[in-house]
Amino acid sequence: MIRCILAFLLCNLLCLATAAAETLSLDTSQIEFDDEVIPILTRAGCNSGSCHGAAVGRGGFHLSLWGSNPQEDYTEIAREFEGRRLNIKQPVESLLLKKPTGTIDHEGGAILDVDSQSWKILHDWIQQGGKRTLAKRLTRLEIQFNQTSLTSDAAIFLPLDRSGTLSAVAHFDSLPAKNINHLVAVTIPDASGLEFDLPSMQLTALRPGIHTVIVRYGDQVHTLQVLTPQTSTAQTASASPSGPQSMIDLWLDQRREILKQQAAPAADDATLLRRVMLDLIGRAPMLEEIDEYVKSSDFDKYERLIERLMSSPEYVDFWTYHWTRVFGLRPNSNAPEGLQRFYQWMHEQIAADRNWDTVTRELITASGDCHAKSPAFFMLLANDPRQQAEQLSRWFMGVRMECANCHDHPLDRWKQDDYHGLAAVFARIERKQFVRWLDRGAVTNPRTGLPAIAQLPGGPRFSSSGDVRSELATWMIEHPDSLLARATVNRIWYHFFGRGLVQPIDDMRLTNPATHPQLLEELTESFRSHHYDVAHLVRQIVLSSAYRRRAPATATESQLDLTYNFGPRKIVSPDILLDLIDTATGSLIPISNDESVKRSIQLQDPTAPSPTLDALGRCSRSETCQPVSATSSLTLMLHWINGETLNERIQNERHWLKLKLRENLDPTETHNQMYLRTLCRYPQENERYLFLKSLEQLSEREREDFWEDVFWALLSSKDFLENR
Amino acid sequence: MAHRSISFPRRDFLQIGSIPLLGLGLTAFGATPILCDNQGSAKSCILIWLDGGPSHLETFDPKPSAPLEVRGPFQSIPTSMPGIAFSEVMPNLAGIADKLCLIRSVTSPLGEHNIANHYLLTGYQPSPSLTYPSFGSVVSHLRESANPLPAYMALNEFRPTAGAGFLGPRFDPFLVPHNPKSGELSPKDLTFYPGLDEARLIRRKNFLEQLEQQDRQIESKEGSPKPYSALEQAYRMTLSRDTQRAFRLEEESPQMQQRYGDRLLGQCCLLARRLVERNVAFINIHNNDWDTHADLLRRLKEGYAGAKVGVGLVPLLDQAVSALIEDLESRGLLDSTLVVVMGEFGRTPKINSTGGRDHWPRVFSVMLAGGGVKKGYVHGSSDRTGESPLEGAVTPADLACTIYSLLGISAETTLTTPDGRPIRVNQSGEILKELLA
C-alpha cells in the first residue's frame, strides 16, 4: 500500500520534473536538435548524397539525406556507436566535433572551423546535454532579397554591376520569427552564372541570363530565380515578327524585356515550311510544296498550312510514331501480336483526336486481351511493377520517381514510401497476353522489409488490395498541381522547341523550376480547361511568333538561349533521317520486308530488321530514346563517308540524280532542284557561280562524279541533317 | 537482388556497337579539362577480357594437393617463378612467368555476370542511378590526341559495361568487328566505297566545308571551342595509309602469325600489338565462352572431344598472351604497355555434377604484365582449396585504382555526370604499391 503511494508520488514528481524540463526547453538559449543541429549538418554538407547521406552512409556513420529524418539522425548521433559520438562532460572530445574539424582523421576533410558559429552551435548543444525535444515547429520559411520578402513565384532582378543580399527568416508555431541566415543551406546549381558568399549572404551575377538559387532549411526548400539583363546597349526587344501577340509571346517577351535581350527575326518561308512539316508530319516538303508556299502571297498562308497538315493522314502516322516511341513500344514474346494491336489502337485514338486525359486513363487502367485492339499491351511495356511505376511517373507526371527507390528523393518531396507505394499499385498485374489483376503479388518496401502498401504519391494509402489504378489516374488528372496536364504541356513544348519549359522534361521538381513559370501555369490551365485537347495546344505553339523565329546559327547561340530569342534547332531522329535521305535521293530501296511500309516512321516494330536504320543509330527502345549528337560516333561517320547508306542512294542508276542527268537538262536547273531537294532553298548566286565554273572545266566523264560529290556534301550538311 | 532490376540487357545480348544520330555539334556533358598528362609508366593498355569468369584453378592458381573434386582434371606444372605453379594447359605462360605479375587474391561479393563485369570493368559496383564508365572510356575522355586511330578500341565485341556509361556514347570504344566469313578483323567502312578515291573524298570534304563556312566564321568570332568532330577523325582514318595498314595482319611474317596462332584471340592480340605501335591508348579484347558450368576438359583444354592437340580456351589463351608479351618485349614496348588478363570472377572450387564449375567471386586471379608492374611477382594467395583469399585480399576497386595509376590517372580526378554530379575516377580503391616496379 505504502509502496503504491510512493510509486504514485514518484510518478507525479517525474511528471512535474518533465513538465519543468519542457518549460526549460522553450528557453530560447536552449539549442534544438531539429531546428539547429540538423540544419548545421545540412549546411556543412554532412548529410549530402556523396557523404553521410548516402544510402549506406560513410565510414559507418549514416545520416538521413538532407536531414529528412531527424528522429533517425538523433538515434545515430546520440545513441549509436555506444554513445561515443557525443561527450557530454567534455564536448570538445565528441566525435561529432573532432571529425568535421579535422582534429581526427576525417575523409571528408576539415569542414568546420573550431569556434566558428556552426561549431559553437554543435558544441553548445552537446554541452546542454545533447537532447532532442520537439519544442518548435517550422511553419514557413521566408526568403528576403534586399530586405523585401519574396513571394513564391517572384523572380529576383539582379543586374551585373550590383549585388544583393539574401536573408532567411523562419516562422514558427507560437514563437516570434527568427532570422536564420546562419542555419540555411544554399546551393547554386550553375556557379558560372551566379556567385554567392555564404557568410555575408551576398549574391552577385556573373553573366546575363536566368539563374537559380536553392535555399533549404528543415523540410522546406525555396527555389529562387534570378534575372540578369544584358548590359550592352539597352535595346528593347524587337517586335514580334507577325500577327497579334499570342499568350505565349506575351510571357516570353515580358521576360526578354526584363533581361534586355533581343529576339531574332522570323525565319524565311522555306525554312519555316520545312520546320513545321518535320514537326507536324515528320517529313520535308516536296518541290511543289516549297514553290507553292513560298510564292503564295496570301496573308494567312501559314495558318492554312497548319490546318492542312494537321488534318492529313500523315499527321496521325507521325504522332502515333511519336507516342509509341515515347512509350518505348517494342515486342514482347508474351503477346506476339500485342505490338501491332496497340499501335493500331493508338493510331485510332490520335486519328479521333481524343482528349488526352481520357487516353491516359485508358492506358493506366488497361487490361484484357493484348491481341484485341486495345491498350492492354501498354502494361507489358514494363517488366515489373517498379519499372512500370517509374515509366508512368516520367511520362504522365514528369517526375523521376526512381530517385526515391533507395532513399527519400533528395531534391523533391517524394519519399521512399511514395515510390514503393506507387509500384505496389502495379504489383498484381499479370503481364501476359491477357492482362489482368491477380490475387497475389507484392513489392517489398526496403525501408520496412514488408510488402509495400499501395498509395498515391504524397497521398493517402489504399485500404483495399484491389486494382486501384483508376484512382491513380484520377489523382494524376485532378491533382491541384495538374500533374498530367503540366507534364503533357511540357513534353509537347519540348517536341516543338527542343527544350522543355522545365528541362529535363521528366524531371519536374521544386528545385528545377521552369524558365517561364507563369507561362507554364497558363498553358497548363488552358490545356485543362480545353479538356486536354492536344490539337489545341499544338496550334497555340506553332502559331506563336516564338516558334517562327530564325534558328540559332551556332552552338553558343543555342546553348545560352533560355529565353527563346531564337526559333528551335533540333536533332532529327534516325527514322526521320532515313526518310529525308530516301526522299531527297529518290531512293527505291525498301525500308523493310513489309511492302506496306513506305516511310520508316510507319515501322511499328523497332526491332524489325533494317541494317540501314541500325547503321543510322536507331533506338531499340529498351531504354529512353535520347537524341544524341553526331560528334560521338566515329563508326557512323565512317559509314557516312565510305559506307553504303548514302553512297548507294546517290549513285544508283534508278534513283533521282542519275535519272535527272540522263534528261540532259540545263545544269542550272538540275543544280536548283538538287538544292531544293536537300536544303529546301535555291542556291545562292556565288554557290551557283562556283559550281558552274567548276563543272565546265571537267570532261564529260568527270562531270558525273562531280555531281555525286556535290550531292553528297548537301546531304551531309547541317541544314539537311538538322531540323532548323 | 532485393531491389529493382538494373536495366542491363540480358546476358546473351551483346552490344556490338551503338551508333547514335547525326545532329548538333554541341560538346557533350562533362567536358572536363584534360588532366592526364600521362605521368604513368603505361602509355597503352591491352585488356584481354575473359567473358564468363575464367576458372582460377585451371589457369593461374591450381591446387595440386587438394582432393580430386577440387583440383580438377588437370595437373599443374612448375613455372619460371620458383615455387609457383600454373595449370598444365598453360605451358607457354608458365615459361615466361618471370615476366608476369599475378594477383591470386582478388575478391568480390558479386557473382552474377552483368553486375560482376561492371565491377571489374569500371572499379565501381553497379548502381541504379548511374552507369559508370569503363577504363578505356575514361582514358579516351581524359586524353586528347591527334592520332587518326581512336583512343579506345574494342576488338571482336564488347560488353555494354565496357562502354562509356554516363560519359556518353562519344567515349564508347570504337568497335573492330570480326567477320566470320572472311576471317577479317577490321573496322567497317574503312576503305573507299567502290568508285570513290582519295581525290573525291577530299573534294567532298571541301564542298561540305564551304557549305558550313558561314557557321564556322561565326563560331570562330565567338571564340567558341570547336567541338571534336567524329567526321574529321573519320576522314583522318580513311585517308591515313598507315591506319589502313594497321589492320592488315597479313603484313606480318608467317612466323609471327603462327606464333600468335590463327584463331580469333591470337589475331586480336596481334592486332593489338600493331595498334600499340600506333599509340592507341586502350584496347579491349573480348574473349568469349569462359562460363564453364560444364565439361571443363573439353572446353578448357581439348576444344573438341578427342582432340590430340588442345585447342580449348586455355591453350589458345596461353598461346596468344605469351606471344603478345614476348613480342612486346622484343620490340621494347613491354615497359610502356600494360597487359591485363581477367574475367568477372573465378569458379567454384568443387567440381559440379556436369563436370564443370559454377560462379565463384570470393577469390580469383588476375594477370598483369608490363606497363610498370613488377616482373615475376605474385601478390596474395588463396587458401588450400582456392576458396577464399588467404592473404593480400584485393578488391576490384583496388585493381582499378592501380590500373588507373599505371596509366597516369589519379583516383581523385573528377568526372561530371550529365546532371552535374562530380564522380571520382575511383572511389573506394587503393593503389597496390606492392605491384609497382
JSON list of N, CA and C in Angstrom, two decimals, chain B residues 381-409:
[
{"chain": "B", "resi": 381, "resn": "SER", "atom": "N", "xyz": [47.49, -14.67, -51.94]},
{"chain": "B", "resi": 381, "resn": "SER", "atom": "CA", "xyz": [47.28, -16.09, -52.20]},
{"chain": "B", "resi": 381, "resn": "SER", "atom": "C", "xyz": [45.89, -16.48, -51.76]},
{"chain": "B", "resi": 382, "resn": "SER", "atom": "N", "xyz": [45.45, -17.61, -52.30]},
{"chain": "B", "resi": 382, "resn": "SER", "atom": "CA", "xyz": [44.16, -18.16, -51.86]},
{"chain": "B", "resi": 382, "resn": "SER", "atom": "C", "xyz": [44.45, -19.33, -50.94]},
{"chain": "B", "resi": 383, "resn": "ASP", "atom": "N", "xyz": [43.40, -19.81, -50.30]},
{"chain": "B", "resi": 383, "resn": "ASP", "atom": "CA", "xyz": [43.65, -20.88, -49.32]},
{"chain": "B", "resi": 383, "resn": "ASP", "atom": "C", "xyz": [43.86, -22.22, -50.01]},
{"chain": "B", "resi": 384, "resn": "ARG", "atom": "N", "xyz": [43.97, -23.24, -49.22]},
{"chain": "B", "resi": 384, "resn": "ARG", "atom": "CA", "xyz": [44.34, -24.57, -49.69]},
{"chain": "B", "resi": 384, "resn": "ARG", "atom": "C", "xyz": [43.47, -25.09, -50.82]},
{"chain": "B", "resi": 385, "resn": "THR", "atom": "N", "xyz": [42.19, -24.71, -50.77]},
{"chain": "B", "resi": 385, "resn": "THR", "atom": "CA", "xyz": [41.28, -25.24, -51.79]},
{"chain": "B", "resi": 385, "resn": "THR", "atom": "C", "xyz": [40.84, -24.17, -52.78]},
{"chain": "B", "resi": 386, "resn": "GLY", "atom": "N", "xyz": [41.48, -23.04, -52.75]},
{"chain": "B", "resi": 386, "resn": "GLY", "atom": "CA", "xyz": [41.11, -21.99, -53.70]},
{"chain": "B", "resi": 386, "resn": "GLY", "atom": "C", "xyz": [39.75, -21.40, -53.44]},
{"chain": "B", "resi": 387, "resn": "GLU", "atom": "N", "xyz": [39.35, -21.38, -52.16]},
{"chain": "B", "resi": 387, "resn": "GLU", "atom": "CA", "xyz": [38.01, -20.89, -51.82]},
{"chain": "B", "resi": 387, "resn": "GLU", "atom": "C", "xyz": [37.98, -19.44, -51.41]},
{"chain": "B", "resi": 388, "resn": "SER", "atom": "N", "xyz": [38.95, -19.04, -50.61]},
{"chain": "B", "resi": 388, "resn": "SER", "atom": "CA", "xyz": [38.95, -17.69, -50.07]},
{"chain": "B", "resi": 388, "resn": "SER", "atom": "C", "xyz": [40.35, -17.12, -50.15]},
{"chain": "B", "resi": 389, "resn": "PRO", "atom": "N", "xyz": [40.43, -15.78, -50.09]},
{"chain": "B", "resi": 389, "resn": "PRO", "atom": "CA", "xyz": [41.78, -15.22, -50.06]},
{"chain": "B", "resi": 389, "resn": "PRO", "atom": "C", "xyz": [42.44, -15.57, -48.72]},
{"chain": "B", "resi": 390, "resn": "LEU", "atom": "N", "xyz": [43.70, -15.93, -48.79]},
{"chain": "B", "resi": 390, "resn": "LEU", "atom": "CA", "xyz": [44.41, -16.26, -47.56]},
{"chain": "B", "resi": 390, "resn": "LEU", "atom": "C", "xyz": [45.13, -15.02, -47.05]},
{"chain": "B", "resi": 391, "resn": "GLU", "atom": "N", "xyz": [45.79, -14.35, -47.96]},
{"chain": "B", "resi": 391, "resn": "GLU", "atom": "CA", "xyz": [46.44, -13.10, -47.57]},
{"chain": "B", "resi": 391, "resn": "GLU", "atom": "C", "xyz": [46.47, -12.16, -48.78]},
{"chain": "B", "resi": 392, "resn": "GLY", "atom": "N", "xyz": [46.57, -10.89, -48.47]},
{"chain": "B", "resi": 392, "resn": "GLY", "atom": "CA", "xyz": [46.68, -9.89, -49.53]},
{"chain": "B", "resi": 392, "resn": "GLY", "atom": "C", "xyz": [45.41, -9.72, -50.34]},
{"chain": "B", "resi": 393, "resn": "ALA", "atom": "N", "xyz": [44.25, -9.75, -49.68]},
{"chain": "B", "resi": 393, "resn": "ALA", "atom": "CA", "xyz": [42.99, -9.63, -50.42]},
{"chain": "B", "resi": 393, "resn": "ALA", "atom": "C", "xyz": [42.91, -8.29, -51.14]},
{"chain": "B", "resi": 394, "resn": "VAL", "atom": "N", "xyz": [42.45, -8.34, -52.35]},
{"chain": "B", "resi": 394, "resn": "VAL", "atom": "CA", "xyz": [42.41, -7.16, -53.23]},
{"chain": "B", "resi": 394, "resn": "VAL", "atom": "C", "xyz": [41.01, -7.05, -53.80]},
{"chain": "B", "resi": 395, "resn": "THR", "atom": "N", "xyz": [40.42, -5.87, -53.77]},
{"chain": "B", "resi": 395, "resn": "THR", "atom": "CA", "xyz": [39.10, -5.74, -54.38]},
{"chain": "B", "resi": 395, "resn": "THR", "atom": "C", "xyz": [39.24, -5.23, -55.81]},
{"chain": "B", "resi": 396, "resn": "PRO", "atom": "N", "xyz": [38.20, -5.44, -56.62]},
{"chain": "B", "resi": 396, "resn": "PRO", "atom": "CA", "xyz": [38.25, -4.88, -57.97]},
{"chain": "B", "resi": 396, "resn": "PRO", "atom": "C", "xyz": [38.42, -3.36, -57.97]},
{"chain": "B", "resi": 397, "resn": "ALA", "atom": "N", "xyz": [37.98, -2.70, -56.91]},
{"chain": "B", "resi": 397, "resn": "ALA", "atom": "CA", "xyz": [38.19, -1.25, -56.84]},
{"chain": "B", "resi": 397, "resn": "ALA", "atom": "C", "xyz": [39.68, -0.94, -56.68]},
{"chain": "B", "resi": 398, "resn": "ASP", "atom": "N", "xyz": [40.37, -1.74, -55.86]},
{"chain": "B", "resi": 398, "resn": "ASP", "atom": "CA", "xyz": [41.82, -1.56, -55.72]},
{"chain": "B", "resi": 398, "resn": "ASP", "atom": "C", "xyz": [42.51, -1.80, -57.06]},
{"chain": "B", "resi": 399, "resn": "LEU", "atom": "N", "xyz": [42.09, -2.85, -57.73]},
{"chain": "B", "resi": 399, "resn": "LEU", "atom": "CA", "xyz": [42.69, -3.18, -59.02]},
{"chain": "B", "resi": 399, "resn": "LEU", "atom": "C", "xyz": [42.50, -2.02, -59.99]},
{"chain": "B", "resi": 400, "resn": "ALA", "atom": "N", "xyz": [41.29, -1.48, -60.02]},
{"chain": "B", "resi": 400, "resn": "ALA", "atom": "CA", "xyz": [41.01, -0.37, -60.92]},
{"chain": "B", "resi": 400, "resn": "ALA", "atom": "C", "xyz": [41.87, 0.83, -60.57]},
{"chain": "B", "resi": 401, "resn": "CYS", "atom": "N", "xyz": [41.97, 1.12, -59.29]},
{"chain": "B", "resi": 401, "resn": "CYS", "atom": "CA", "xyz": [42.78, 2.26, -58.85]},
{"chain": "B", "resi": 401, "resn": "CYS", "atom": "C", "xyz": [44.22, 2.11, -59.32]},
{"chain": "B", "resi": 402, "resn": "THR", "atom": "N", "xyz": [44.71, 0.87, -59.21]},
{"chain": "B", "resi": 402, "resn": "THR", "atom": "CA", "xyz": [46.09, 0.61, -59.62]},
{"chain": "B", "resi": 402, "resn": "THR", "atom": "C", "xyz": [46.25, 0.74, -61.13]},
{"chain": "B", "resi": 403, "resn": "ILE", "atom": "N", "xyz": [45.31, 0.21, -61.87]},
{"chain": "B", "resi": 403, "resn": "ILE", "atom": "CA", "xyz": [45.38, 0.31, -63.33]},
{"chain": "B", "resi": 403, "resn": "ILE", "atom": "C", "xyz": [45.39, 1.77, -63.75]},
{"chain": "B", "resi": 404, "resn": "TYR", "atom": "N", "xyz": [44.50, 2.55, -63.16]},
{"chain": "B", "resi": 404, "resn": "TYR", "atom": "CA", "xyz": [44.46, 3.98, -63.50]},
{"chain": "B", "resi": 404, "resn": "TYR", "atom": "C", "xyz": [45.77, 4.65, -63.17]},
{"chain": "B", "resi": 405, "resn": "SER", "atom": "N", "xyz": [46.32, 4.29, -62.01]},
{"chain": "B", "resi": 405, "resn": "SER", "atom": "CA", "xyz": [47.57, 4.91, -61.60]},
{"chain": "B", "resi": 405, "resn": "SER", "atom": "C", "xyz": [48.69, 4.59, -62.57]},
{"chain": "B", "resi": 406, "resn": "LEU", "atom": "N", "xyz": [48.74, 3.35, -63.04]},
{"chain": "B", "resi": 406, "resn": "LEU", "atom": "CA", "xyz": [49.77, 2.98, -64.01]},
{"chain": "B", "resi": 406, "resn": "LEU", "atom": "C", "xyz": [49.59, 3.73, -65.31]},
{"chain": "B", "resi": 407, "resn": "LEU", "atom": "N", "xyz": [48.33, 4.08, -65.61]},
{"chain": "B", "resi": 407, "resn": "LEU", "atom": "CA", "xyz": [48.08, 4.83, -66.84]},
{"chain": "B", "resi": 407, "resn": "LEU", "atom": "C", "xyz": [48.23, 6.34, -66.63]},
{"chain": "B", "resi": 408, "resn": "GLY", "atom": "N", "xyz": [48.64, 6.72, -65.43]},
{"chain": "B", "resi": 408, "resn": "GLY", "atom": "CA", "xyz": [48.87, 8.14, -65.17]},
{"chain": "B", "resi": 408, "resn": "GLY", "atom": "C", "xyz": [47.62, 8.90, -64.79]},
{"chain": "B", "resi": 409, "resn": "ILE", "atom": "N", "xyz": [46.60, 8.21, -64.31]},
{"chain": "B", "resi": 409, "resn": "ILE", "atom": "CA", "xyz": [45.36, 8.88, -63.92]},
{"chain": "B", "resi": 409, "resn": "ILE", "atom": "C", "xyz": [45.16, 8.71, -62.42]}
]
